[in-house]
Short mmCIF file of C-alpha atoms in Angstrom, two decimals:
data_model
loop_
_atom_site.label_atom_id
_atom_site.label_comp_id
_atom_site.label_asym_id
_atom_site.label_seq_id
_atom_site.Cartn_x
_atom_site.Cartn_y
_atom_site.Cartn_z
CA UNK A 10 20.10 1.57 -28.80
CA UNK A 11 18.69 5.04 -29.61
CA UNK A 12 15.66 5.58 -27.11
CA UNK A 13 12.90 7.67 -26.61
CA UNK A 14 11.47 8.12 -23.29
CA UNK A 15 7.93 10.12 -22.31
CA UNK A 16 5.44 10.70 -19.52
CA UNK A 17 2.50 12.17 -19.69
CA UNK A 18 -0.22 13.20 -17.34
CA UNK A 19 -3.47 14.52 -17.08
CA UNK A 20 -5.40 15.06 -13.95
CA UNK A 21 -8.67 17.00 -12.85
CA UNK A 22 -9.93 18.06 -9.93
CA UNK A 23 -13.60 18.55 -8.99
CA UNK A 24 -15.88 18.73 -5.67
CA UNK A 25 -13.26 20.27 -3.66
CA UNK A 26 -11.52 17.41 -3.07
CA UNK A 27 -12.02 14.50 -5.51
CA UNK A 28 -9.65 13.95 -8.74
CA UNK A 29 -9.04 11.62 -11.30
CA UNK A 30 -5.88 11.31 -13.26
CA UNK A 31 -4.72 9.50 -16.54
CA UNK A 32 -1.06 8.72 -16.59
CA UNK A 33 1.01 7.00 -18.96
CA UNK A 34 4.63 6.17 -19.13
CA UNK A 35 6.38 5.49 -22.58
CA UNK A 36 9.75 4.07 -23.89
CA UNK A 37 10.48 3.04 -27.33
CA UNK A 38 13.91 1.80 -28.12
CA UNK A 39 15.70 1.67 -32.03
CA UNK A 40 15.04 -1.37 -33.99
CA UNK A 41 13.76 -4.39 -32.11
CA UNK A 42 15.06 -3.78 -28.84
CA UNK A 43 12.61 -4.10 -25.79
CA UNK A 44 9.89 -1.54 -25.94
CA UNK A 45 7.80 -0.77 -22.37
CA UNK A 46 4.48 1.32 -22.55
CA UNK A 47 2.23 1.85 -19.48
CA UNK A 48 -0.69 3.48 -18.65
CA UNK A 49 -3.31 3.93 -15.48
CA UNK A 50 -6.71 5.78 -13.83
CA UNK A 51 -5.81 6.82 -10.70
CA UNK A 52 -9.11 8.27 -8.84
CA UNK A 53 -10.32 9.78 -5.30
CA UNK A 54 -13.69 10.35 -4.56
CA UNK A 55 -14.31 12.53 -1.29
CA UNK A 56 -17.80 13.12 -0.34
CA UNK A 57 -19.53 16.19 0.21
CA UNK A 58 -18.97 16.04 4.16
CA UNK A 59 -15.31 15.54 3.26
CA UNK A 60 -15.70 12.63 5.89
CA UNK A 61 -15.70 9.50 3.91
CA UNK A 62 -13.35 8.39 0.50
CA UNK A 63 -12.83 5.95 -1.92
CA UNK A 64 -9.18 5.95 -3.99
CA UNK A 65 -7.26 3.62 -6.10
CA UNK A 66 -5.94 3.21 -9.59
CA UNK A 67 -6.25 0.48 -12.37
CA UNK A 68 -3.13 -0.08 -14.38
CA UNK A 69 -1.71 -1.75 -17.54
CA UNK A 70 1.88 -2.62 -18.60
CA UNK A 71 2.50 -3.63 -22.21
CA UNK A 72 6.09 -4.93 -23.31
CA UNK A 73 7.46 -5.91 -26.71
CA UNK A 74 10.21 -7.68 -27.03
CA UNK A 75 12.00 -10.79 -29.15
CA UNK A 76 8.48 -10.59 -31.38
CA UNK A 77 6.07 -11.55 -28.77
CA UNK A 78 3.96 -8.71 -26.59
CA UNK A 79 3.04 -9.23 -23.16
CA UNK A 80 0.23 -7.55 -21.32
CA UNK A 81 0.22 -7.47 -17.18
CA UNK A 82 -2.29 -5.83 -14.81
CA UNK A 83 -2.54 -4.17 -11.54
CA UNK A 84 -5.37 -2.91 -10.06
CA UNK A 85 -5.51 -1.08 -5.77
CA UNK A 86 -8.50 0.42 -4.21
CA UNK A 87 -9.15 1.76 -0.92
CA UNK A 88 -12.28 3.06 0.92
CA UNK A 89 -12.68 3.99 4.25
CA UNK A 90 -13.82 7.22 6.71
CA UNK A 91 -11.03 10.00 7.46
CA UNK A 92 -12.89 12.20 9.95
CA UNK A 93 -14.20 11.91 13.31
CA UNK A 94 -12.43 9.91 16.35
CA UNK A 95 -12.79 6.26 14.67
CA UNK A 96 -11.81 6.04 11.69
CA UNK A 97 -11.41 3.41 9.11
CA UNK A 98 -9.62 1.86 5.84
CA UNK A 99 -10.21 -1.31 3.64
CA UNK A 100 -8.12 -1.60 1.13
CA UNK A 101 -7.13 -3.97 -1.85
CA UNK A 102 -3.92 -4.23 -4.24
CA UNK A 103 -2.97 -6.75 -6.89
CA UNK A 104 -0.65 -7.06 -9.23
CA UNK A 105 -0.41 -10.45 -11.90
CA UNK A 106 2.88 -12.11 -13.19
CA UNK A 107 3.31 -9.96 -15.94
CA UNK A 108 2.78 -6.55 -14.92
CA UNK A 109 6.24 -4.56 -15.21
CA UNK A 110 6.28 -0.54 -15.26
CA UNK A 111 10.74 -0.89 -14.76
CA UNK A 112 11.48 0.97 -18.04
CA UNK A 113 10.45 3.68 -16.50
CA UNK A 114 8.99 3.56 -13.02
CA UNK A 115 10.02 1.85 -10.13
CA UNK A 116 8.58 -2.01 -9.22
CA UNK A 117 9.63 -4.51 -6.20
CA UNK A 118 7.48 -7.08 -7.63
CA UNK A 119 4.64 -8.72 -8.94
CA UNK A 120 2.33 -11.39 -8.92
CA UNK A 121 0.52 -10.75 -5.67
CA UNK A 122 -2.53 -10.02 -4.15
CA UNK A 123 -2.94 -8.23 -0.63
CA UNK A 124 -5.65 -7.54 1.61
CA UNK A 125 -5.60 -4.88 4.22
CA UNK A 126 -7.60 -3.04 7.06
CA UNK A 127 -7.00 -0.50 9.30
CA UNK A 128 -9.06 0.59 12.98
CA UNK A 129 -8.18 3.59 14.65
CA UNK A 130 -8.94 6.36 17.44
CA UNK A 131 -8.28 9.22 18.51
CA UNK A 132 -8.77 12.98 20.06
CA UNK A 133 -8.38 16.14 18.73
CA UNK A 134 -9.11 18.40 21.18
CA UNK A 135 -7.93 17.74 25.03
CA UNK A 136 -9.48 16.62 27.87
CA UNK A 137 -8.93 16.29 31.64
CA UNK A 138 -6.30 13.54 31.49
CA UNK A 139 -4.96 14.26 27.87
CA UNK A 140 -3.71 16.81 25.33
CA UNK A 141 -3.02 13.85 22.64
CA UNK A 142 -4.21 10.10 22.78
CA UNK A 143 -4.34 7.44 19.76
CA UNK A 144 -4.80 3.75 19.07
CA UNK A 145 -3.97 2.48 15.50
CA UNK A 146 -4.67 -1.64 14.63
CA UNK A 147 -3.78 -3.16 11.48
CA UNK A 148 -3.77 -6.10 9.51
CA UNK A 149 -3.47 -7.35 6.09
CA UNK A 150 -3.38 -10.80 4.35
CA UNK A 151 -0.78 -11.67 1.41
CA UNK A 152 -1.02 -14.06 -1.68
CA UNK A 153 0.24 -15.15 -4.52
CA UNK A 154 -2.05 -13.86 -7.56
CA UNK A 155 -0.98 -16.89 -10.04
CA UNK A 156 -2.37 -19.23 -8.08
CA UNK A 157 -3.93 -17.70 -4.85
CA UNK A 158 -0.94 -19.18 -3.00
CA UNK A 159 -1.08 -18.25 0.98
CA UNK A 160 2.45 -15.93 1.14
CA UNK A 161 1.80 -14.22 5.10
CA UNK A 162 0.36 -11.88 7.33
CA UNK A 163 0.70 -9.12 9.18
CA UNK A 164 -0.94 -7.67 12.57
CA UNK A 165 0.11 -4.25 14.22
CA UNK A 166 -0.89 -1.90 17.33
CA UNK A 167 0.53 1.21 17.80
CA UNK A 168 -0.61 3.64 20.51
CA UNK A 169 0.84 7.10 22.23
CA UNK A 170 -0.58 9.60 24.55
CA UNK A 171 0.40 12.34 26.44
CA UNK A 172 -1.43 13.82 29.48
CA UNK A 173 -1.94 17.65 30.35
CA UNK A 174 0.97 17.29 32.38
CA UNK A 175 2.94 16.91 29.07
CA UNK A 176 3.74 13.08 30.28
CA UNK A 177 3.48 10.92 27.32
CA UNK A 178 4.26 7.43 26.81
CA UNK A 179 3.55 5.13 23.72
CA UNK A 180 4.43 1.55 22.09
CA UNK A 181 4.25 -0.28 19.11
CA UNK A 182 3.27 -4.39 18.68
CA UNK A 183 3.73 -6.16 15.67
CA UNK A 184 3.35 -9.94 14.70
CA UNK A 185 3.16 -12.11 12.19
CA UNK A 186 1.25 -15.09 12.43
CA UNK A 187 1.97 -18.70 11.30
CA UNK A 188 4.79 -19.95 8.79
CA UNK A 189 5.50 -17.10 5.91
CA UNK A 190 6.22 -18.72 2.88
CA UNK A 191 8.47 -16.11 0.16
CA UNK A 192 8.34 -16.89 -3.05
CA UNK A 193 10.70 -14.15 -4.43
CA UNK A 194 13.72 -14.95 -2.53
CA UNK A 195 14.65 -18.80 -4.22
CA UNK A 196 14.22 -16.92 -7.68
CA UNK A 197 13.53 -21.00 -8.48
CA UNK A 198 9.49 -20.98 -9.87
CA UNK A 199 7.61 -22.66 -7.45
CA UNK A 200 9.71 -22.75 -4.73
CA UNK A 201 9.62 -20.67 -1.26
CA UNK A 202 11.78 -19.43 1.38
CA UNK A 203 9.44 -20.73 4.89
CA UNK A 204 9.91 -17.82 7.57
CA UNK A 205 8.65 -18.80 11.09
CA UNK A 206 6.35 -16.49 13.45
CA UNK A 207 7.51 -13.52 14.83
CA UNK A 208 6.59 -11.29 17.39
CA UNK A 209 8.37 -7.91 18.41
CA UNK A 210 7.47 -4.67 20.06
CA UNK A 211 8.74 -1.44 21.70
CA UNK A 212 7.77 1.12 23.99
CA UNK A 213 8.59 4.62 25.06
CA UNK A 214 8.29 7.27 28.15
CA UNK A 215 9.19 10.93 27.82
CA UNK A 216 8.64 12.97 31.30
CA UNK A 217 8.25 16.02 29.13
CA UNK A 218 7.08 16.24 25.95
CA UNK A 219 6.78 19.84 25.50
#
């Protein structure tokens, strides 16, 4: 059918480096064919110090179709510290059954729920043994929004350094823990796909980095 398709955005910036945006995507289609409208609040607050932040959005999809209108959600923050040698992020994303932005925007899925942190450390300015050096760890923790079904996890280390000498070296470990249970790949509701443990990791020498 005949269709009409429209974005728009506004967004303002203020304090150097904070914004907040309003976004909405629109597509209404001829007669009763399937109409999609969504719309969300992105925001990022930066302090003064430009040291710490706080970002995230809160979304809402609305389609109409066959008569009946259904609403979905999604909501993802994320706070942590940018600056300095440690640094941090906590972060949360969600996303219930219904929430679909595929009319015009780009989705792998819904109904989900994940929770995720992030440790790291590292130089920026040389030393006697190193010109660069990092640690990174991660983790995060997935679910099933619906019904707070346990869906995985995920743990990571990744670390590199390289000496004055221009020697560097590096590796990455990642895991994850337990049975993951998929619910997306049966596409039967209610059933799962059980994925076992796994562990893998990789590591890397250069004798000159320069």
């Amino acid at each position: 059918p005949f269709a009409n398709y429209n974005v728009l955005i506004l967004d303002q910036q203020f304090n150097k480096n904070s914004s907040v945006s309003f976004i909405n995507t629109n597509v209404l289609r001829e007669g009763t064919a399937r109409d999609a409208n969504a719309s969300g609040i992105l925001y990022t607050l930066v302090n003064k110090a430009n040291t710490h932040f706080i970002d995230g959005s809160a979304k809402m999809s609305s389609i109409r179709e066959n008569g009946n209108k259904i609403n979905g959600y999604s909501f993802e923050t994320k706070l942590g510290k940018f600056a300095g040698k440690f640094q941090y992020e906590l972060e949360y994303n969600m996303a219930d059954e219904n929430y679909d932005i595929n009319d015009l925007g780009f989705q792998r899925r819904n109904d989900y729920q994940r929770f995720e942190g992030q440790l790291s450390y590292r130089i920026f300015e040389p030393t006697n043994t190193f010109n660069r050096f990092s640690i990174r760890t991660s983790v995060d923790l997935d679910y099933r929004k619906s019904d707070g079904a346990y869906t995985g996890n995920r743990f990571g280390i990744n670390f590199r350094a390289t000496t004055v000498k221009q020697f560097s070296f590096g590796g990455n470990i990642n895991a994850n823990i337990g049975n993951q249970y998929d619910y997306y790949e049966p596409r039967v509701e209610d059933r799962y796909f059980a994925d076992s443990p796994r562990l893998n990791f990789d590591s890397w020498v250069s004798s000159d980095f320069s």
